[in-house]
Amino acid sequence: MKFECNRCRLTDAVTNVQRAVSSKSSTPALEGILVKAENNSLVLFGYDLDICITTSVEANIREEGSAIIPAKLFSEIIRKLPEETIKIDVDERNIVYISCGKADYKIIGMPAADYPEIPAIRSNDVISIEGDTLSSMIRQTIYAVSDKDIKPAHKGSLFEIENNSIRIVSVDGFRLAIRTEKISYGGEKTFIVPGKSLLEVTKLIGEDTKNIDISVSGRHIIFRIGSYSVISRLIEGEFMNYKSSIPSVHSTTLTVNTRKFINTIERMSLLLTDKMKSPIRCLIENNVIKTSCNTPLGQANDELEAAIDGEGVEIGFNNRFLLDSLRYSETDEVKLSLNGSLSPMVVTPTEGDSFLFLLLPMRLTR
């Protein structure tokens, strides 16, 4: 295999593909990037058996071929090279020769045959969604994906596609996040995508990304993002019946300025540490939210105005979970719906139904 290509383009491609490469694996090939030189382009693969990121780079192919190149070393070398054109030769023993200007390297590669088979997505059924929309939907729900192993299905986000709409749902036992958007797709699909894979998808979505094509086949899904493709395994298992956990009755509703409420909770949080955990106490009545926090470090009190309809209520929340629900709303104002001090709080936009966040309260002690 012999080729020449632009250093900057290759560096960007290797950096992105490398995120799917195993840092430590019992299979040495998984710590490398599979490089294929064919049809006047260079195709790169990173794969850790759960997620695969692949892309192509324009190159002057002088001899077609393929090899596995150690990812970390390859990335570090090409980032440090002095000029814009890189020449790479790989001989029959899989020795990789890299040269650029007066700098040259010789490193040990591996045969392409050692690389595991990349999952094939055999489906002509394509779901198309705008890049900004998908990025926003993932960003507003990924925070509620569970990082525990109690229920594997909750380590990913549930995708529900039906009636020309797409819904993403995440839950971790304390929080529920739902985001819904309209799309031009009349079919019905339900599947669970690992949170790790969704994070990698968002990193590849740029300002110039227009549409993202999604195809689902068997146990895998592929996101086509510009020149990149992200192939991920799907999570098997039963997702919780999240609809039954959303309260249908509310005794108290209030509308509050999101930024002002965030600032208030952040001030209360100054007395909280990982070792000193205490609920943020919220007394909601007479169009005012009175907040307080009491820890061994001291006591804090604050209040802000809110448009309150219904019964007064005193309720407590984990400060970090409450802040997440407010920050990821990404709206100037939010509507908060409550049904007593022990039922979940529902966070929604003041208009429309593009998102719904649910947050369990903490029991207060007098």
mmCIF file of C-alpha atoms in Angstrom:
data_model
loop_
_atom_site.group_PDB
_atom_site.id
_atom_site.type_symbol
_atom_site.label_atom_id
_atom_site.label_comp_id
_atom_site.label_asym_id
_atom_site.label_seq_id
_atom_site.Cartn_x
_atom_site.Cartn_y
_atom_site.Cartn_z
ATOM 1 C CA MET A 1 0.000 0.000 0.000
ATOM 2 C CA LYS A 2 1.345 3.414 -1.000
ATOM 3 C CA PHE A 3 -0.349 6.794 -0.947
ATOM 4 C CA GLU A 4 0.061 10.541 -0.438
ATOM 5 C CA CYS A 5 -2.467 12.834 1.222
ATOM 6 C CA ASN A 6 -2.993 16.161 2.964
ATOM 7 C CA ARG A 7 -1.752 16.106 6.554
ATOM 8 C CA CYS A 8 -4.542 18.291 8.006
ATOM 9 C CA ARG A 9 -7.320 16.220 6.458
ATOM 10 C CA LEU A 10 -5.715 12.992 7.582
ATOM 11 C CA THR A 11 -5.176 14.355 11.086
ATOM 12 C CA ASP A 12 -8.847 15.321 11.424
ATOM 13 C CA ALA A 13 -9.970 11.931 10.137
ATOM 14 C CA VAL A 14 -7.643 9.964 12.424
ATOM 15 C CA THR A 15 -8.618 12.079 15.450
ATOM 16 C CA ASN A 16 -12.317 11.413 14.924
ATOM 17 C CA VAL A 17 -11.986 7.742 14.019
ATOM 18 C CA GLN A 18 -9.660 7.144 16.962
ATOM 19 C CA ARG A 19 -12.497 7.822 19.399
ATOM 20 C CA ALA A 20 -13.940 4.412 18.535
ATOM 21 C CA VAL A 21 -10.610 2.626 19.057
ATOM 22 C CA SER A 22 -10.052 0.541 22.184
ATOM 23 C CA SER A 23 -7.368 2.009 24.445
ATOM 24 C CA LYS A 24 -6.738 -1.400 26.013
ATOM 25 C CA SER A 25 -7.877 -4.648 24.471
ATOM 26 C CA SER A 26 -6.960 -8.311 24.577
ATOM 27 C CA THR A 27 -7.186 -8.121 20.775
ATOM 28 C CA PRO A 28 -4.222 -5.982 19.588
ATOM 29 C CA ALA A 29 -5.919 -5.170 16.272
ATOM 30 C CA LEU A 30 -8.644 -3.235 18.119
ATOM 31 C CA GLU A 31 -6.004 -0.767 19.354
ATOM 32 C CA GLY A 32 -5.287 0.190 15.762
ATOM 33 C CA ILE A 33 -6.969 1.973 12.867
ATOM 34 C CA LEU A 34 -7.745 -0.077 9.801
ATOM 35 C CA VAL A 35 -6.540 1.859 6.740
ATOM 36 C CA LYS A 36 -7.651 0.910 3.240
ATOM 37 C CA ALA A 37 -6.272 2.586 0.115
ATOM 38 C CA GLU A 38 -8.631 2.056 -2.783
ATOM 39 C CA ASN A 39 -10.373 3.948 -5.610
ATOM 40 C CA ASN A 40 -8.345 7.158 -5.138
ATOM 41 C CA SER A 41 -9.391 7.531 -1.516
ATOM 42 C CA LEU A 42 -8.267 6.464 1.898
ATOM 43 C CA VAL A 43 -10.852 4.750 4.103
ATOM 44 C CA LEU A 44 -10.252 4.617 7.868
ATOM 45 C CA PHE A 45 -12.020 2.479 10.485
ATOM 46 C CA GLY A 46 -11.990 2.607 14.267
ATOM 47 C CA TYR A 47 -13.892 -0.157 16.055
ATOM 48 C CA ASP A 48 -14.135 -1.398 19.650
ATOM 49 C CA LEU A 49 -16.781 -4.083 18.980
ATOM 50 C CA ASP A 50 -19.544 -1.760 20.256
ATOM 51 C CA ILE A 51 -19.146 1.273 18.014
ATOM 52 C CA CYS A 52 -17.401 1.814 14.677
ATOM 53 C CA ILE A 53 -16.498 5.213 13.197
ATOM 54 C CA THR A 54 -15.429 5.284 9.585
ATOM 55 C CA THR A 55 -14.613 7.995 7.051
ATOM 56 C CA SER A 56 -12.781 8.543 3.781
ATOM 57 C CA VAL A 57 -10.071 11.028 2.829
ATOM 58 C CA GLU A 58 -8.984 12.114 -0.634
ATOM 59 C CA ALA A 59 -5.565 10.667 -1.435
ATOM 60 C CA ASN A 60 -3.215 9.971 -4.295
ATOM 61 C CA ILE A 61 -3.194 6.170 -4.267
ATOM 62 C CA ARG A 62 -0.042 4.799 -5.841
ATOM 63 C CA GLU A 63 -0.638 1.222 -4.731
ATOM 64 C CA GLU A 64 -3.859 -0.139 -3.277
ATOM 65 C CA GLY A 65 -3.823 -2.181 -0.105
ATOM 66 C CA SER A 66 -4.767 -2.217 3.560
ATOM 67 C CA ALA A 67 -3.174 -2.499 6.991
ATOM 68 C CA ILE A 68 -3.789 -1.842 10.667
ATOM 69 C CA ILE A 69 -1.766 1.055 12.099
ATOM 70 C CA PRO A 70 -1.460 1.592 15.904
ATOM 71 C CA ALA A 71 -3.967 4.385 16.535
ATOM 72 C CA LYS A 72 -2.336 6.387 19.331
ATOM 73 C CA LEU A 73 1.128 6.415 17.779
ATOM 74 C CA PHE A 74 -0.241 7.125 14.296
ATOM 75 C CA SER A 75 -2.251 10.082 15.597
ATOM 76 C CA GLU A 76 0.666 11.560 17.534
ATOM 77 C CA ILE A 77 3.048 11.236 14.576
ATOM 78 C CA ILE A 78 0.877 12.865 11.924
ATOM 79 C CA ARG A 79 -0.073 15.768 14.230
ATOM 80 C CA LYS A 80 3.609 16.628 14.698
ATOM 81 C CA LEU A 81 4.759 16.334 11.087
ATOM 82 C CA PRO A 82 6.225 19.549 9.601
ATOM 83 C CA GLU A 83 4.637 19.874 6.152
ATOM 84 C CA GLU A 84 1.263 19.470 4.475
ATOM 85 C CA THR A 85 1.867 16.385 2.334
ATOM 86 C CA ILE A 86 2.343 12.982 3.956
ATOM 87 C CA LYS A 87 3.674 9.905 2.187
ATOM 88 C CA ILE A 88 2.887 6.497 3.636
ATOM 89 C CA ASP A 89 4.153 3.134 2.377
ATOM 90 C CA VAL A 90 3.306 -0.237 3.894
ATOM 91 C CA ASP A 91 5.391 -3.221 2.808
ATOM 92 C CA GLU A 92 4.473 -6.903 2.674
ATOM 93 C CA ARG A 93 5.599 -7.359 6.318
ATOM 94 C CA ASN A 94 3.188 -4.585 7.416
ATOM 95 C CA ILE A 95 6.008 -2.204 8.268
ATOM 96 C CA VAL A 96 4.624 1.324 7.945
ATOM 97 C CA TYR A 97 6.902 4.023 6.556
ATOM 98 C CA ILE A 98 5.703 7.593 7.157
ATOM 99 C CA SER A 99 7.540 10.575 5.664
ATOM 100 C CA CYS A 100 6.837 14.289 5.574
ATOM 101 C CA GLY A 101 9.484 16.842 4.615
ATOM 102 C CA LYS A 102 12.721 15.729 6.254
ATOM 103 C CA ALA A 103 10.933 13.714 8.968
ATOM 104 C CA ASP A 104 10.345 10.013 8.547
ATOM 105 C CA TYR A 105 9.190 7.132 10.741
ATOM 106 C CA LYS A 106 9.116 3.374 10.535
ATOM 107 C CA ILE A 107 6.545 1.693 12.771
ATOM 108 C CA ILE A 108 5.118 -1.807 13.127
ATOM 109 C CA GLY A 109 1.669 -2.387 11.694
ATOM 110 C CA MET A 110 -0.566 -5.449 11.518
ATOM 111 C CA PRO A 111 -2.229 -7.295 8.654
ATOM 112 C CA ALA A 112 -5.740 -6.110 7.774
ATOM 113 C CA ALA A 113 -6.939 -9.711 8.039
ATOM 114 C CA ASP A 114 -6.553 -9.464 11.828
ATOM 115 C CA TYR A 115 -9.260 -6.790 12.035
ATOM 116 C CA PRO A 116 -12.710 -7.973 13.169
ATOM 117 C CA GLU A 117 -15.543 -7.877 10.663
ATOM 118 C CA ILE A 118 -17.367 -4.548 10.588
ATOM 119 C CA PRO A 119 -21.153 -4.931 11.079
ATOM 120 C CA ALA A 120 -23.083 -4.567 7.824
ATOM 121 C CA ILE A 121 -26.291 -2.545 7.779
ATOM 122 C CA ARG A 122 -28.530 -4.114 5.166
ATOM 123 C CA SER A 123 -31.479 -1.747 4.962
ATOM 124 C CA ASN A 124 -32.769 0.616 2.314
ATOM 125 C CA ASP A 125 -35.149 2.191 4.835
ATOM 126 C CA VAL A 126 -33.638 5.592 5.669
ATOM 127 C CA ILE A 127 -34.774 8.034 8.342
ATOM 128 C CA SER A 128 -33.568 11.561 7.586
ATOM 129 C CA ILE A 129 -33.329 14.326 10.200
ATOM 130 C CA GLU A 130 -31.653 17.729 10.295
ATOM 131 C CA GLY A 131 -28.275 17.741 12.012
ATOM 132 C CA ASP A 132 -29.111 20.604 14.384
ATOM 133 C CA THR A 133 -32.351 18.906 15.402
ATOM 134 C CA LEU A 134 -30.774 15.550 16.197
ATOM 135 C CA SER A 135 -27.923 17.221 18.065
ATOM 136 C CA SER A 136 -30.389 19.195 20.179
ATOM 137 C CA MET A 137 -32.512 16.121 20.909
ATOM 138 C CA ILE A 138 -29.534 14.084 22.056
ATOM 139 C CA ARG A 139 -28.095 16.943 24.100
ATOM 140 C CA GLN A 140 -31.385 17.486 25.941
ATOM 141 C CA THR A 141 -31.827 13.816 26.863
ATOM 142 C CA ILE A 142 -28.346 12.281 27.214
ATOM 143 C CA TYR A 143 -27.935 13.694 30.731
ATOM 144 C CA ALA A 144 -30.602 11.296 32.015
ATOM 145 C CA VAL A 145 -29.003 8.126 30.595
ATOM 146 C CA SER A 146 -28.104 5.753 33.414
ATOM 147 C CA ASP A 147 -24.451 4.997 34.157
ATOM 148 C CA LYS A 148 -25.372 2.010 36.331
ATOM 149 C CA ASP A 149 -25.508 -1.648 35.304
ATOM 150 C CA ILE A 150 -28.776 -2.373 37.107
ATOM 151 C CA LYS A 151 -30.818 -2.345 33.886
ATOM 152 C CA PRO A 152 -28.695 -2.359 30.708
ATOM 153 C CA ALA A 153 -31.517 -0.911 28.587
ATOM 154 C CA HIS A 154 -31.313 2.316 30.565
ATOM 155 C CA LYS A 155 -27.660 2.823 29.610
ATOM 156 C CA GLY A 156 -29.021 4.006 26.286
ATOM 157 C CA SER A 157 -31.770 6.216 24.898
ATOM 158 C CA LEU A 158 -35.017 4.840 23.553
ATOM 159 C CA PHE A 159 -35.920 6.002 20.033
ATOM 160 C CA GLU A 160 -39.620 5.878 19.158
ATOM 161 C CA ILE A 161 -40.478 6.739 15.568
ATOM 162 C CA GLU A 162 -44.116 6.864 14.510
ATOM 163 C CA ASN A 163 -46.686 9.156 12.868
ATOM 164 C CA ASN A 164 -44.007 11.351 11.260
ATOM 165 C CA SER A 165 -42.371 12.110 14.607
ATOM 166 C CA ILE A 166 -39.256 11.014 16.460
ATOM 167 C CA ARG A 167 -39.043 10.782 20.225
ATOM 168 C CA ILE A 168 -35.899 10.193 22.295
ATOM 169 C CA VAL A 169 -36.324 9.017 25.896
ATOM 170 C CA SER A 170 -33.692 8.617 28.614
ATOM 171 C CA VAL A 171 -34.143 7.490 32.226
ATOM 172 C CA ASP A 172 -31.827 6.727 35.132
ATOM 173 C CA GLY A 173 -34.166 5.940 38.018
ATOM 174 C CA PHE A 174 -34.217 9.513 39.340
ATOM 175 C CA ARG A 175 -34.854 11.475 36.146
ATOM 176 C CA LEU A 176 -36.742 11.097 32.900
ATOM 177 C CA ALA A 177 -36.037 13.171 29.789
ATOM 178 C CA ILE A 178 -38.203 13.135 26.665
ATOM 179 C CA ARG A 179 -37.626 15.122 23.479
ATOM 180 C CA THR A 180 -39.954 15.043 20.466
ATOM 181 C CA GLU A 181 -39.715 16.458 16.941
ATOM 182 C CA LYS A 182 -41.571 16.123 13.652
ATOM 183 C CA ILE A 183 -39.830 14.355 10.749
ATOM 184 C CA SER A 184 -40.805 13.222 7.262
ATOM 185 C CA TYR A 185 -40.973 9.487 7.887
ATOM 186 C CA GLY A 186 -44.193 7.546 7.950
ATOM 187 C CA GLY A 187 -42.896 4.242 9.282
ATOM 188 C CA GLU A 188 -42.712 2.908 12.838
ATOM 189 C CA LYS A 189 -39.535 1.852 14.641
ATOM 190 C CA THR A 190 -38.444 1.401 18.237
ATOM 191 C CA PHE A 191 -34.857 0.770 19.342
ATOM 192 C CA ILE A 192 -32.341 1.642 22.073
ATOM 193 C CA VAL A 193 -29.014 3.299 21.228
ATOM 194 C CA PRO A 194 -26.137 3.280 23.784
ATOM 195 C CA GLY A 195 -25.443 6.657 25.352
ATOM 196 C CA LYS A 196 -21.755 6.381 24.426
ATOM 197 C CA SER A 197 -22.634 6.049 20.748
ATOM 198 C CA LEU A 198 -24.962 9.049 20.859
ATOM 199 C CA LEU A 199 -22.212 11.189 22.390
ATOM 200 C CA GLU A 200 -19.923 10.292 19.493
ATOM 201 C CA VAL A 201 -22.663 11.198 17.031
ATOM 202 C CA THR A 202 -22.999 14.688 18.539
ATOM 203 C CA LYS A 203 -19.237 15.258 18.326
ATOM 204 C CA LEU A 204 -19.340 14.677 14.570
ATOM 205 C CA ILE A 205 -22.273 17.011 13.917
ATOM 206 C CA GLY A 206 -20.896 20.355 12.782
ATOM 207 C CA GLU A 207 -22.465 23.690 11.919
ATOM 208 C CA ASP A 208 -22.429 22.743 8.239
ATOM 209 C CA THR A 209 -24.120 19.364 8.821
ATOM 210 C CA LYS A 210 -27.461 19.482 7.050
ATOM 211 C CA ASN A 211 -29.205 16.122 7.083
ATOM 212 C CA ILE A 212 -28.252 12.950 8.929
ATOM 213 C CA ASP A 213 -29.441 9.643 7.507
ATOM 214 C CA ILE A 214 -30.230 6.850 9.950
ATOM 215 C CA SER A 215 -30.666 3.195 9.025
ATOM 216 C CA VAL A 216 -31.516 0.370 11.414
ATOM 217 C CA SER A 217 -30.942 -3.293 10.669
ATOM 218 C CA GLY A 218 -31.164 -6.177 13.095
ATOM 219 C CA ARG A 219 -28.880 -5.436 16.030
ATOM 220 C CA HIS A 220 -27.114 -2.373 14.636
ATOM 221 C CA ILE A 221 -27.752 1.214 13.586
ATOM 222 C CA ILE A 222 -25.797 3.536 11.312
ATOM 223 C CA PHE A 223 -25.716 7.338 11.418
ATOM 224 C CA ARG A 224 -24.369 8.925 8.221
ATOM 225 C CA ILE A 225 -22.982 12.358 9.088
ATOM 226 C CA GLY A 226 -21.310 14.077 6.153
ATOM 227 C CA SER A 227 -18.244 12.019 5.229
ATOM 228 C CA TYR A 228 -18.464 10.008 8.465
ATOM 229 C CA SER A 229 -20.485 6.959 9.396
ATOM 230 C CA VAL A 230 -21.098 5.826 12.975
ATOM 231 C CA ILE A 231 -22.145 2.185 13.301
ATOM 232 C CA SER A 232 -23.333 1.141 16.731
ATOM 233 C CA ARG A 233 -24.768 -1.977 18.252
ATOM 234 C CA LEU A 234 -28.246 -1.570 19.677
ATOM 235 C CA ILE A 235 -29.091 -2.430 23.269
ATOM 236 C CA GLU A 236 -31.370 -5.397 23.649
ATOM 237 C CA GLY A 237 -33.806 -5.541 26.519
ATOM 238 C CA GLU A 238 -36.978 -3.946 27.786
ATOM 239 C CA PHE A 239 -37.096 -0.204 28.386
ATOM 240 C CA MET A 240 -39.283 0.968 31.240
ATOM 241 C CA ASN A 241 -42.908 1.922 30.603
ATOM 242 C CA TYR A 242 -42.040 5.586 31.002
ATOM 243 C CA LYS A 243 -45.513 6.868 30.108
ATOM 244 C CA SER A 244 -46.997 5.352 33.272
ATOM 245 C CA SER A 245 -44.528 7.311 35.427
ATOM 246 C CA ILE A 246 -45.686 10.721 34.161
ATOM 247 C CA PRO A 247 -48.296 12.177 36.542
ATOM 248 C CA SER A 248 -51.632 12.950 34.910
ATOM 249 C CA VAL A 249 -52.862 15.214 37.712
ATOM 250 C CA HIS A 250 -51.165 18.335 39.081
ATOM 251 C CA SER A 251 -52.214 20.338 42.122
ATOM 252 C CA THR A 252 -49.642 23.078 41.558
ATOM 253 C CA THR A 253 -48.235 24.657 38.392
ATOM 254 C CA LEU A 254 -45.813 27.526 38.099
ATOM 255 C CA THR A 255 -43.971 29.424 35.422
ATOM 256 C CA VAL A 256 -40.475 30.600 36.267
ATOM 257 C CA ASN A 257 -37.593 32.373 34.559
ATOM 258 C CA THR A 258 -35.113 29.599 33.835
ATOM 259 C CA ARG A 259 -31.895 31.598 34.195
ATOM 260 C CA LYS A 260 -33.001 33.225 37.472
ATOM 261 C CA PHE A 261 -33.976 29.854 38.934
ATOM 262 C CA ILE A 262 -30.638 28.353 37.861
ATOM 263 C CA ASN A 263 -28.765 31.236 39.506
ATOM 264 C CA THR A 264 -30.744 30.730 42.715
ATOM 265 C CA ILE A 265 -30.024 26.991 42.859
ATOM 266 C CA GLU A 266 -26.346 27.598 42.091
ATOM 267 C CA ARG A 267 -26.153 29.961 45.083
ATOM 268 C CA MET A 268 -27.709 27.297 47.322
ATOM 269 C CA SER A 269 -25.267 24.728 45.928
ATOM 270 C CA LEU A 270 -22.246 26.594 47.260
ATOM 271 C CA LEU A 271 -22.820 24.836 50.596
ATOM 272 C CA LEU A 272 -22.935 21.376 49.044
ATOM 273 C CA THR A 273 -20.051 19.009 48.345
ATOM 274 C CA ASP A 274 -19.757 15.347 47.397
ATOM 275 C CA LYS A 275 -19.407 14.545 51.091
ATOM 276 C CA MET A 276 -22.030 17.019 52.318
ATOM 277 C CA LYS A 277 -25.257 16.200 50.494
ATOM 278 C CA SER A 278 -28.516 17.827 51.416
ATOM 279 C CA PRO A 279 -31.685 18.611 49.469
ATOM 280 C CA ILE A 280 -32.445 22.055 48.145
ATOM 281 C CA ARG A 281 -35.670 22.949 49.943
ATOM 282 C CA CYS A 282 -38.236 24.843 47.850
ATOM 283 C CA LEU A 283 -41.278 26.462 49.499
ATOM 284 C CA ILE A 284 -43.667 27.389 46.698
ATOM 285 C CA GLU A 285 -46.507 29.751 47.632
ATOM 286 C CA ASN A 286 -47.866 33.261 47.073
ATOM 287 C CA ASN A 287 -46.085 33.640 43.706
ATOM 288 C CA VAL A 288 -42.686 33.159 45.343
ATOM 289 C CA ILE A 289 -40.236 30.232 45.444
ATOM 290 C CA LYS A 290 -38.319 30.385 48.707
ATOM 291 C CA THR A 291 -35.196 28.224 48.542
ATOM 292 C CA SER A 292 -32.949 27.100 51.369
ATOM 293 C CA CYS A 293 -30.101 24.722 52.041
ATOM 294 C CA ASN A 294 -28.694 23.598 55.383
ATOM 295 C CA THR A 295 -25.413 21.659 55.699
ATOM 296 C CA PRO A 296 -22.580 21.418 58.251
ATOM 297 C CA LEU A 297 -20.939 24.275 56.308
ATOM 298 C CA GLY A 298 -23.807 26.640 57.065
ATOM 299 C CA GLN A 299 -27.190 27.775 55.844
ATOM 300 C CA ALA A 300 -28.335 29.640 52.718
ATOM 301 C CA ASN A 301 -31.667 31.224 51.833
ATOM 302 C CA ASP A 302 -32.937 32.938 48.702
ATOM 303 C CA GLU A 303 -36.160 33.521 46.815
ATOM 304 C CA LEU A 304 -37.469 34.437 43.394
ATOM 305 C CA GLU A 305 -40.793 35.354 41.886
ATOM 306 C CA ALA A 306 -42.876 32.868 39.910
ATOM 307 C CA ALA A 307 -46.383 32.747 38.500
ATOM 308 C CA ILE A 308 -47.978 30.091 40.720
ATOM 309 C CA ASP A 309 -51.378 28.478 40.205
ATOM 310 C CA GLY A 310 -52.767 26.032 42.739
ATOM 311 C CA GLU A 311 -51.826 24.792 46.186
ATOM 312 C CA GLY A 312 -48.703 25.803 48.057
ATOM 313 C CA VAL A 313 -46.131 23.040 48.449
ATOM 314 C CA GLU A 314 -42.769 22.465 50.097
ATOM 315 C CA ILE A 315 -40.520 20.055 48.215
ATOM 316 C CA GLY A 316 -36.844 19.068 48.116
ATOM 317 C CA PHE A 317 -34.534 18.205 45.222
ATOM 318 C CA ASN A 318 -31.023 17.028 44.550
ATOM 319 C CA ASN A 319 -29.290 20.236 43.455
ATOM 320 C CA ARG A 320 -27.425 18.711 40.512
ATOM 321 C CA PHE A 321 -30.473 16.910 39.150
ATOM 322 C CA LEU A 322 -32.577 20.066 39.463
ATOM 323 C CA LEU A 323 -29.931 22.141 37.683
ATOM 324 C CA ASP A 324 -29.738 19.610 34.841
ATOM 325 C CA SER A 325 -33.498 19.744 34.317
ATOM 326 C CA LEU A 326 -33.374 23.532 34.091
ATOM 327 C CA ARG A 327 -30.223 23.903 32.012
ATOM 328 C CA TYR A 328 -31.184 21.357 29.384
ATOM 329 C CA SER A 329 -34.583 22.950 28.834
ATOM 330 C CA GLU A 330 -32.746 25.620 26.814
ATOM 331 C CA THR A 331 -35.752 27.960 27.079
ATOM 332 C CA ASP A 332 -36.169 31.369 28.719
ATOM 333 C CA GLU A 333 -39.041 30.136 30.852
ATOM 334 C CA VAL A 334 -40.221 26.713 31.989
ATOM 335 C CA LYS A 335 -43.453 25.361 33.353
ATOM 336 C CA LEU A 336 -43.157 23.265 36.516
ATOM 337 C CA SER A 337 -46.007 20.936 37.491
ATOM 338 C CA LEU A 338 -46.291 19.333 40.943
ATOM 339 C CA ASN A 339 -48.683 17.122 42.859
ATOM 340 C CA GLY A 340 -47.561 17.361 46.471
ATOM 341 C CA SER A 341 -44.141 17.009 48.069
ATOM 342 C CA LEU A 342 -43.550 13.327 47.267
ATOM 343 C CA SER A 343 -44.630 13.102 43.612
ATOM 344 C CA PRO A 344 -42.301 13.803 40.677
ATOM 345 C CA MET A 345 -41.971 17.305 39.274
ATOM 346 C CA VAL A 346 -42.622 17.677 35.553
ATOM 347 C CA VAL A 347 -40.679 20.309 33.603
ATOM 348 C CA THR A 348 -42.110 21.364 30.230
ATOM 349 C CA PRO A 349 -41.904 24.379 27.908
ATOM 350 C CA THR A 350 -44.461 27.120 28.492
ATOM 351 C CA GLU A 351 -45.705 26.527 24.941
ATOM 352 C CA GLY A 352 -45.729 23.315 22.916
ATOM 353 C CA ASP A 353 -44.570 19.853 23.940
ATOM 354 C CA SER A 354 -41.076 19.537 22.453
ATOM 355 C CA PHE A 355 -39.636 18.269 25.746
ATOM 356 C CA LEU A 356 -40.692 16.821 29.069
ATOM 357 C CA PHE A 357 -38.326 16.303 31.989
ATOM 358 C CA LEU A 358 -39.378 14.468 35.117
ATOM 359 C CA LEU A 359 -37.491 14.703 38.407
ATOM 360 C CA LEU A 360 -38.060 12.713 41.589
ATOM 361 C CA PRO A 361 -38.023 14.748 44.819
ATOM 362 C CA MET A 362 -35.994 14.079 47.956
ATOM 363 C CA ARG A 363 -37.795 13.460 51.214
ATOM 364 C CA LEU A 364 -37.484 16.431 53.557
ATOM 365 C CA THR A 365 -36.867 16.167 57.291
ATOM 366 C CA ARG A 366 -37.916 18.864 59.693
#
